[in-house]
Amino acid sequence: MTATQGGSPAQASPVVAQVAYHDGEFMPLERALLPVTTQALQYGTGVFEGIRAYAQDDGSLAIFRAHDHYRRLLRSSRTLRIDPGRSVEELCELTAELLRRIGTTEDTYIRPLAYKRALLPGQKPGVSLSGVSDALSLNAFRMGSYTDPAGIRCTISSWRRPTSDTLPVRAKVTGGYVNNALAVDEARAAGCDDAILLNSRGQVAEASTSNVFAVIGGRLVTPPVTADLLEGITRDTVVTLAADLLQTETDFRDMGRDELAGAEEVFLTGTGTEIVPVTELAGRPVAEGTPGSLTTALMRAYQDVVRGREPNYRHWLHHVHA
Ligand SMILES: Cc1ncc(COP(=O)(O)O)c(C=O)c1O
C-alpha cells in the first residue's frame, strides 16, 4: 500500500524499536534470534497478532482493543496446540511493559508471535503439533498510518482464499499467509496496492490483510464469517461505530465480484490498514473513483475513537502508564 500523510505522521518504513520480549525476558532486539531448526520457520506453525497503540491527545499512549487481540491470539494458539503460557490480562500487561521499555508515546505497531519451537526429547521427527515446545515473542515498532486516505487500487486476485477445511482460516496462522503474500505480489506486479480474494465459492472473502466493506443500494454490506475470512477486530469496530454513531446497520451477506464492482463505495478495514477507501477495483473506478461519504465519516470516527476522543469507547483503550 502507498505511504501517505494519514491520521498521524507518515512513515514509509517503520522505525524499529530496540527492545523485544523473547525467551521469557526483555532484551535488545538484535538478541531476539531463533535457530534455523525452529519448527515454526520450517512448517509455518506459528500464530500472531498485529496490534496498534495510539498517541492520545494528552500525550499518553494507549493500546487499541488489546484484550480482543489477545483473546484471538489465544484462540488461534489453541488451534495449533500452542500454549503461550500467559492469560489475556498478562499478555496485555506484558505489551504495556514492552512499550514502557521502548519509551515511546508515538503511534506504535505491536507484533506478538506464539510458535512451535523444537521437538521435545524422545519425540519422533516429522510435522507435528504435539511433542513440540512452544514459545512467545513480542516486538514493536513506531508506525503511523500508511494507507492513502485518497484511496487505493485493488485487483481481484487469481489466488482464492483457502476454505476452512483446508486451513483454519479464522485463526491467524503464519503459514497461511503464503496465500496472502502471493495475492499481494500479483497485485503489485499489476501496479495495484492490494488484492481482494474470492473464496472457493467465488464470493468476496477479504483483502490481503483487511476485511472488505461495500455500500450497495445505500446499505452497508460485509461478507459473513462463513465466507472464509479472518474475523477482524477493526471490522467489528466499524460495524459498531456505523450503528452507534452513523445510524447505519451492517448487512452480513455474500457478495459477488460484480456486485462489489458496481458498489457506491468500497473500503478495507484492518489494524494496520485502519480504514482505507478502495477507489479503483480491477482496473475500473469504484463509483466516481473518489472516497465515499460513509467511508469518510467512518475514517474520521475511527481516528476519534482510537485517540480517546469518544468517551463511549474508552473501554477499548488499554493505557500504557509511564
Ligand atoms: C487476513 C486478514 N484479514 C483481516 C484482517 C483484519 O483484522 P483486524 O481488523 O483484526 O486487524 C487481517 C489483519 O489482521 C488479516 O491478516
Tab-separated table of C-alpha atoms and ligand atoms in Angstrom:
chain	number	residue	atom	x	y	z
A	1	MET	CA	0.000	0.000	0.000
A	2	THR	CA	1.100	3.571	-0.524
A	3	ALA	CA	2.734	5.509	2.280
A	4	THR	CA	0.980	8.817	2.890
A	5	GLN	CA	0.029	11.575	5.238
A	6	GLY	CA	-2.659	9.674	7.156
A	7	GLY	CA	-4.227	10.381	10.573
A	8	SER	CA	-0.712	10.696	12.029
A	9	PRO	CA	2.714	11.446	10.620
A	10	ALA	CA	3.533	9.258	7.628
A	11	GLN	CA	6.371	6.778	7.894
A	12	ALA	CA	7.113	4.940	4.688
A	13	SER	CA	9.319	2.460	6.519
A	14	PRO	CA	8.688	1.758	10.184
A	15	VAL	CA	11.370	2.688	12.705
A	16	VAL	CA	12.305	-0.411	14.696
A	17	ALA	CA	12.405	-0.035	18.455
A	18	GLN	CA	15.374	-1.635	20.121
A	19	VAL	CA	13.651	-3.844	22.695
A	20	ALA	CA	11.857	-7.182	22.282
A	21	TYR	CA	10.333	-9.762	24.599
A	22	HIS	CA	11.848	-13.149	23.774
A	23	ASP	CA	12.662	-16.362	25.650
A	24	GLY	CA	10.875	-15.085	28.760
A	25	GLU	CA	12.716	-11.777	29.085
A	26	PHE	CA	13.068	-8.305	27.654
A	27	MET	CA	16.228	-7.910	25.615
A	28	PRO	CA	17.776	-5.757	22.883
A	29	LEU	CA	16.049	-6.535	19.610
A	30	GLU	CA	19.266	-7.756	17.964
A	31	ARG	CA	19.490	-10.550	20.566
A	32	ALA	CA	15.952	-11.815	19.865
A	33	LEU	CA	17.035	-14.510	17.401
A	34	LEU	CA	15.883	-18.046	16.557
A	35	PRO	CA	17.774	-21.121	15.313
A	36	VAL	CA	17.145	-22.297	11.735
A	37	THR	CA	15.755	-25.522	13.190
A	38	THR	CA	12.733	-23.652	14.603
A	39	GLN	CA	9.659	-25.710	13.722
A	40	ALA	CA	7.508	-22.626	13.012
A	41	LEU	CA	10.067	-21.436	10.452
A	42	GLN	CA	10.090	-24.792	8.700
A	43	TYR	CA	6.371	-25.612	8.823
A	44	GLY	CA	4.565	-22.279	9.354
A	45	THR	CA	3.302	-23.432	12.756
A	46	GLY	CA	3.009	-20.077	14.462
A	47	VAL	CA	0.162	-17.702	15.240
A	48	PHE	CA	0.389	-13.954	15.527
A	49	GLU	CA	-1.398	-10.667	16.033
A	50	GLY	CA	-0.992	-7.149	14.733
A	51	ILE	CA	-1.964	-4.560	17.323
A	52	ARG	CA	-1.707	-0.782	17.300
A	53	ALA	CA	-1.034	1.605	20.140
A	54	TYR	CA	-2.138	5.175	19.503
A	55	ALA	CA	-0.858	8.510	20.790
A	56	GLN	CA	-3.623	10.126	22.807
A	57	ASP	CA	-4.344	13.861	22.819
A	58	ASP	CA	-2.985	14.179	26.384
A	59	GLY	CA	0.434	12.881	25.263
A	60	SER	CA	-0.036	9.348	26.630
A	61	LEU	CA	-0.139	6.062	24.675
A	62	ALA	CA	-2.980	3.515	24.631
A	63	ILE	CA	-3.233	0.059	23.032
A	64	PHE	CA	-6.399	-0.311	20.947
A	65	ARG	CA	-8.587	-3.338	21.753
A	66	ALA	CA	-5.657	-5.201	23.341
A	67	HIS	CA	-7.952	-7.676	25.125
A	68	ASP	CA	-9.730	-8.597	21.887
A	69	HIS	CA	-6.450	-9.112	20.044
A	70	TYR	CA	-5.105	-11.352	22.807
A	71	ARG	CA	-8.356	-13.290	23.048
A	72	ARG	CA	-7.957	-14.002	19.320
A	73	LEU	CA	-4.267	-14.902	19.794
A	74	LEU	CA	-5.203	-17.459	22.449
A	75	ARG	CA	-7.972	-18.852	20.208
A	76	SER	CA	-5.503	-19.135	17.307
A	77	SER	CA	-2.946	-20.729	19.670
A	78	ARG	CA	-5.389	-23.422	20.762
A	79	THR	CA	-5.944	-24.340	17.107
A	80	LEU	CA	-2.224	-25.159	16.749
A	81	ARG	CA	-1.837	-26.623	20.270
A	82	ILE	CA	0.425	-23.744	21.266
A	83	ASP	CA	0.453	-22.687	24.898
A	84	PRO	CA	1.864	-19.141	25.154
A	85	GLY	CA	1.781	-19.610	28.943
A	86	ARG	CA	0.050	-16.287	29.616
A	87	SER	CA	-3.519	-15.127	30.148
A	88	VAL	CA	-5.142	-12.316	28.138
A	89	GLU	CA	-4.619	-9.954	31.059
A	90	GLU	CA	-0.959	-10.931	31.407
A	91	LEU	CA	-0.365	-10.509	27.665
A	92	CYS	CA	-1.880	-7.004	27.771
A	93	GLU	CA	0.368	-6.082	30.681
A	94	LEU	CA	3.427	-7.625	29.006
A	95	THR	CA	2.730	-5.476	25.939
A	96	ALA	CA	2.317	-2.337	28.028
A	97	GLU	CA	5.647	-3.128	29.731
A	98	LEU	CA	7.347	-3.599	26.331
A	99	LEU	CA	6.075	-0.174	25.235
A	100	ARG	CA	7.246	1.383	28.506
A	101	ARG	CA	10.712	-0.093	27.979
A	102	ILE	CA	10.790	1.167	24.408
A	103	GLY	CA	9.839	4.504	25.906
A	104	THR	CA	7.667	5.722	23.072
A	105	THR	CA	4.462	7.747	23.199
A	106	GLU	CA	4.112	7.768	19.401
A	107	ASP	CA	1.855	5.521	17.281
A	108	THR	CA	3.298	2.010	17.504
A	109	TYR	CA	2.610	-1.355	15.879
A	110	ILE	CA	2.974	-4.433	18.094
A	111	ARG	CA	3.637	-7.915	16.755
A	112	PRO	CA	3.096	-10.805	19.228
A	113	LEU	CA	4.069	-14.229	17.865
A	114	ALA	CA	3.390	-17.592	19.555
A	115	TYR	CA	5.029	-20.537	17.855
A	116	LYS	CA	6.294	-24.087	17.782
A	117	ARG	CA	9.954	-24.193	18.618
A	118	ALA	CA	11.654	-27.614	18.902
A	119	LEU	CA	10.858	-31.305	19.258
A	120	LEU	CA	10.733	-32.328	22.899
A	121	PRO	CA	13.225	-35.047	23.961
A	122	GLY	CA	12.209	-38.544	22.793
A	123	GLN	CA	9.752	-37.283	20.132
A	124	LYS	CA	9.799	-38.713	16.605
A	125	PRO	CA	10.828	-36.186	13.926
A	126	GLY	CA	8.166	-35.035	11.450
A	127	VAL	CA	5.467	-32.436	11.037
A	128	SER	CA	3.641	-32.426	14.329
A	129	LEU	CA	1.847	-30.105	16.704
A	130	SER	CA	2.133	-32.161	19.867
A	131	GLY	CA	5.500	-33.121	21.296
A	132	VAL	CA	6.939	-29.738	20.256
A	133	SER	CA	7.880	-26.921	22.652
A	134	ASP	CA	6.096	-23.562	22.490
A	135	ALA	CA	7.462	-20.039	22.617
A	136	LEU	CA	6.269	-16.450	22.686
A	137	SER	CA	7.994	-13.349	21.309
A	138	LEU	CA	6.864	-9.743	21.042
A	139	ASN	CA	8.335	-6.861	19.161
A	140	ALA	CA	7.073	-3.386	18.352
A	141	PHE	CA	7.971	-0.526	16.077
A	142	ARG	CA	6.838	3.046	15.605
A	143	MET	CA	4.352	3.195	12.760
A	144	GLY	CA	1.823	5.827	11.792
A	145	SER	CA	-0.966	5.475	9.218
A	146	TYR	CA	0.421	4.130	5.973
A	147	THR	CA	-2.524	3.820	3.627
A	148	ASP	CA	-3.651	6.553	1.279
A	149	PRO	CA	-6.796	8.318	2.598
A	150	ALA	CA	-7.478	9.374	-1.000
A	151	GLY	CA	-7.970	5.699	-1.894
A	152	ILE	CA	-6.109	2.647	-3.142
A	153	ARG	CA	-6.243	0.444	-6.220
A	154	CYS	CA	-7.144	-3.234	-5.788
A	155	THR	CA	-7.110	-6.242	-8.055
A	156	ILE	CA	-9.384	-9.244	-7.750
A	157	SER	CA	-6.780	-11.898	-7.077
A	158	SER	CA	-6.423	-15.043	-9.137
A	159	TRP	CA	-5.494	-16.701	-5.823
A	160	ARG	CA	-8.530	-17.942	-3.907
A	161	ARG	CA	-8.817	-17.718	-0.131
A	162	PRO	CA	-8.405	-21.260	1.288
A	163	THR	CA	-11.509	-22.928	2.667
A	164	SER	CA	-11.829	-23.705	6.362
A	165	ASP	CA	-11.439	-27.435	5.636
A	166	THR	CA	-8.021	-26.712	4.079
A	167	LEU	CA	-6.647	-24.309	6.692
A	168	PRO	CA	-8.085	-22.875	9.914
A	169	VAL	CA	-8.845	-19.561	8.182
A	170	ARG	CA	-10.360	-17.981	11.293
A	171	ALA	CA	-7.032	-18.343	13.125
A	172	LYS	CA	-4.130	-16.007	12.342
A	173	VAL	CA	-1.667	-18.746	11.392
A	174	THR	CA	1.739	-17.699	9.987
A	175	GLY	CA	1.877	-20.475	7.354
A	176	GLY	CA	-1.476	-19.429	5.905
A	177	TYR	CA	-0.011	-16.070	4.891
A	178	VAL	CA	1.723	-17.623	1.894
A	179	ASN	CA	-1.661	-17.222	0.217
A	180	ASN	CA	-1.855	-13.531	1.185
A	181	ALA	CA	1.749	-12.880	0.087
A	182	LEU	CA	1.129	-14.413	-3.337
A	183	ALA	CA	-2.001	-12.301	-3.761
A	184	VAL	CA	-0.169	-9.071	-2.828
A	185	ASP	CA	2.754	-9.958	-5.078
A	186	GLU	CA	0.390	-10.443	-8.004
A	187	ALA	CA	-1.444	-7.174	-7.225
A	188	ARG	CA	1.790	-5.166	-7.031
A	189	ALA	CA	3.066	-6.692	-10.257
A	190	ALA	CA	-0.134	-5.357	-11.834
A	191	GLY	CA	0.596	-1.867	-10.429
A	192	CYS	CA	-2.033	-2.067	-7.678
A	193	ASP	CA	-1.836	-1.583	-3.909
A	194	ASP	CA	-3.705	-4.631	-2.642
A	195	ALA	CA	-5.714	-7.678	-3.670
A	196	ILE	CA	-9.252	-8.740	-2.870
A	197	LEU	CA	-9.556	-12.514	-2.689
A	198	LEU	CA	-12.636	-14.534	-3.532
A	199	ASN	CA	-13.373	-17.720	-1.625
A	200	SER	CA	-13.809	-21.172	-3.155
A	201	ARG	CA	-17.471	-20.335	-3.895
A	202	GLY	CA	-16.429	-17.282	-5.925
A	203	GLN	CA	-17.775	-14.845	-3.338
A	204	VAL	CA	-15.781	-11.962	-1.853
A	205	ALA	CA	-13.756	-13.149	1.149
A	206	GLU	CA	-11.343	-10.380	2.163
A	207	ALA	CA	-8.258	-8.410	1.128
A	208	SER	CA	-4.674	-9.494	1.879
A	209	THR	CA	-4.680	-8.234	5.473
A	210	SER	CA	-8.036	-6.496	5.729
A	211	ASN	CA	-11.756	-7.129	5.628
A	212	VAL	CA	-13.936	-5.723	2.854
A	213	PHE	CA	-16.988	-3.461	3.175
A	214	ALA	CA	-19.196	-2.023	0.441
A	215	VAL	CA	-22.107	0.366	0.244
A	216	ILE	CA	-24.677	-1.216	-2.078
A	217	GLY	CA	-28.051	0.401	-2.680
A	218	GLY	CA	-27.411	2.640	0.328
A	219	ARG	CA	-26.802	-0.358	2.658
A	220	LEU	CA	-23.508	-1.161	4.366
A	221	VAL	CA	-22.538	-4.728	3.478
A	222	THR	CA	-19.693	-7.015	4.540
A	223	PRO	CA	-19.197	-10.754	3.918
A	224	PRO	CA	-20.195	-13.082	6.779
A	225	VAL	CA	-17.644	-15.137	8.760
A	226	THR	CA	-18.784	-18.168	6.759
A	227	ALA	CA	-17.121	-16.554	3.693
A	228	ASP	CA	-13.754	-17.963	4.935
A	229	LEU	CA	-12.368	-14.726	6.282
A	230	LEU	CA	-10.472	-13.663	9.372
A	231	GLU	CA	-12.976	-12.046	11.707
A	232	GLY	CA	-11.287	-8.665	12.004
A	233	ILE	CA	-11.363	-6.589	15.149
A	234	THR	CA	-11.458	-3.432	13.007
A	235	ARG	CA	-14.403	-4.992	11.133
A	236	ASP	CA	-16.220	-5.267	14.453
A	237	THR	CA	-15.223	-1.702	15.382
A	238	VAL	CA	-16.612	-0.392	12.087
A	239	VAL	CA	-19.888	-2.313	12.467
A	240	THR	CA	-20.260	-0.869	15.980
A	241	LEU	CA	-19.376	2.716	15.040
A	242	ALA	CA	-21.603	2.663	11.943
A	243	ALA	CA	-24.571	1.606	14.085
A	244	ASP	CA	-23.884	3.813	17.131
A	245	LEU	CA	-22.592	6.999	15.541
A	246	LEU	CA	-23.919	6.957	11.968
A	247	GLN	CA	-27.244	5.101	12.474
A	248	THR	CA	-26.196	2.600	9.802
A	249	GLU	CA	-26.708	-1.113	10.343
A	250	THR	CA	-24.494	-3.627	8.539
A	251	ASP	CA	-25.806	-6.482	6.395
A	252	PHE	CA	-23.629	-9.591	6.712
A	253	ARG	CA	-24.107	-11.357	3.415
A	254	ASP	CA	-22.260	-12.841	0.473
A	255	MET	CA	-21.161	-10.525	-2.317
A	256	GLY	CA	-20.029	-11.475	-5.802
A	257	ARG	CA	-17.261	-9.612	-7.594
A	258	ASP	CA	-19.778	-7.990	-9.973
A	259	GLU	CA	-21.755	-6.619	-7.034
A	260	LEU	CA	-18.565	-5.242	-5.487
A	261	ALA	CA	-17.552	-3.662	-8.796
A	262	GLY	CA	-20.920	-1.885	-9.010
A	263	ALA	CA	-20.932	-0.671	-5.383
A	264	GLU	CA	-21.319	3.010	-4.461
A	265	GLU	CA	-18.403	2.722	-2.013
A	266	VAL	CA	-15.816	0.060	-1.172
A	267	PHE	CA	-13.369	0.206	1.725
A	268	LEU	CA	-10.995	-2.066	3.637
A	269	THR	CA	-10.575	-2.402	7.387
A	270	GLY	CA	-7.685	-3.799	9.411
A	271	THR	CA	-5.415	-2.927	12.303
A	272	GLY	CA	-2.536	-1.982	10.006
A	273	THR	CA	-4.705	-0.673	7.182
A	274	GLU	CA	-7.125	1.096	9.567
A	275	ILE	CA	-9.930	2.198	7.168
A	276	VAL	CA	-8.949	2.861	3.577
A	277	PRO	CA	-11.186	3.662	0.590
A	278	VAL	CA	-10.867	1.464	-2.495
A	279	THR	CA	-11.283	3.858	-5.395
A	280	GLU	CA	-10.273	1.508	-8.188
A	281	LEU	CA	-11.141	-2.162	-8.491
A	282	ALA	CA	-9.843	-4.480	-11.213
A	283	GLY	CA	-8.915	-1.555	-13.450
A	284	ARG	CA	-12.181	0.376	-13.116
A	285	PRO	CA	-13.148	3.260	-10.822
A	286	VAL	CA	-15.447	2.479	-7.897
A	287	ALA	CA	-18.408	4.840	-8.496
A	288	GLU	CA	-16.802	8.281	-9.169
A	289	GLY	CA	-13.340	7.000	-8.166
A	290	THR	CA	-13.216	9.107	-5.002
A	291	PRO	CA	-13.759	8.159	-1.308
A	292	GLY	CA	-17.476	7.894	-0.465
A	293	SER	CA	-19.271	9.823	2.267
A	294	LEU	CA	-19.880	6.849	4.597
A	295	THR	CA	-16.255	5.717	4.229
A	296	THR	CA	-15.023	9.227	5.042
A	297	ALA	CA	-17.328	9.522	8.070
A	298	LEU	CA	-16.130	6.141	9.375
A	299	MET	CA	-12.460	7.062	8.858
A	300	ARG	CA	-12.997	10.198	10.960
A	301	ALA	CA	-14.943	8.366	13.674
A	302	TYR	CA	-12.264	5.647	13.858
A	303	GLN	CA	-9.461	8.165	14.439
A	304	ASP	CA	-11.523	9.871	17.162
A	305	VAL	CA	-12.138	6.537	18.900
A	306	VAL	CA	-8.544	5.223	18.776
A	307	ARG	CA	-7.268	8.555	20.135
A	308	GLY	CA	-9.659	8.517	23.079
A	309	ARG	CA	-11.849	11.425	21.916
A	310	GLU	CA	-15.072	9.390	22.145
A	311	PRO	CA	-15.873	8.719	25.834
A	312	ASN	CA	-18.202	5.808	24.985
A	313	TYR	CA	-15.341	3.726	23.573
A	314	ARG	CA	-12.588	4.415	26.098
A	315	HIS	CA	-13.044	0.850	27.391
A	316	TRP	CA	-11.310	-0.248	24.149
A	317	LEU	CA	-8.124	1.567	25.196
A	318	HIS	CA	-5.504	-0.106	27.398
A	319	HIS	CA	-3.360	2.725	28.750
A	320	VAL	CA	0.395	2.393	28.888
A	321	HIS	CA	1.105	4.354	32.029
A	322	ALA	CA	4.570	5.838	32.287
B	1	LIG	C1	-6.157	-11.974	6.534
B	1	LIG	C2	-6.619	-10.839	7.372
B	1	LIG	N1	-7.906	-10.460	7.302
B	1	LIG	C3	-8.384	-9.442	8.023
B	1	LIG	C4	-7.554	-8.732	8.876
B	1	LIG	C5	-8.122	-7.604	9.694
B	1	LIG	O1	-8.144	-7.973	11.054
B	1	LIG	P1	-8.007	-6.907	12.206
B	1	LIG	O2	-9.021	-5.856	11.929
B	1	LIG	O3	-8.302	-7.664	13.443
B	1	LIG	O4	-6.617	-6.369	12.168
B	1	LIG	C6	-6.207	-9.078	8.982
B	1	LIG	C7	-5.308	-8.369	9.886
B	1	LIG	O5	-5.077	-8.822	10.970
B	1	LIG	C8	-5.723	-10.167	8.215
B	1	LIG	O6	-4.443	-10.544	8.276
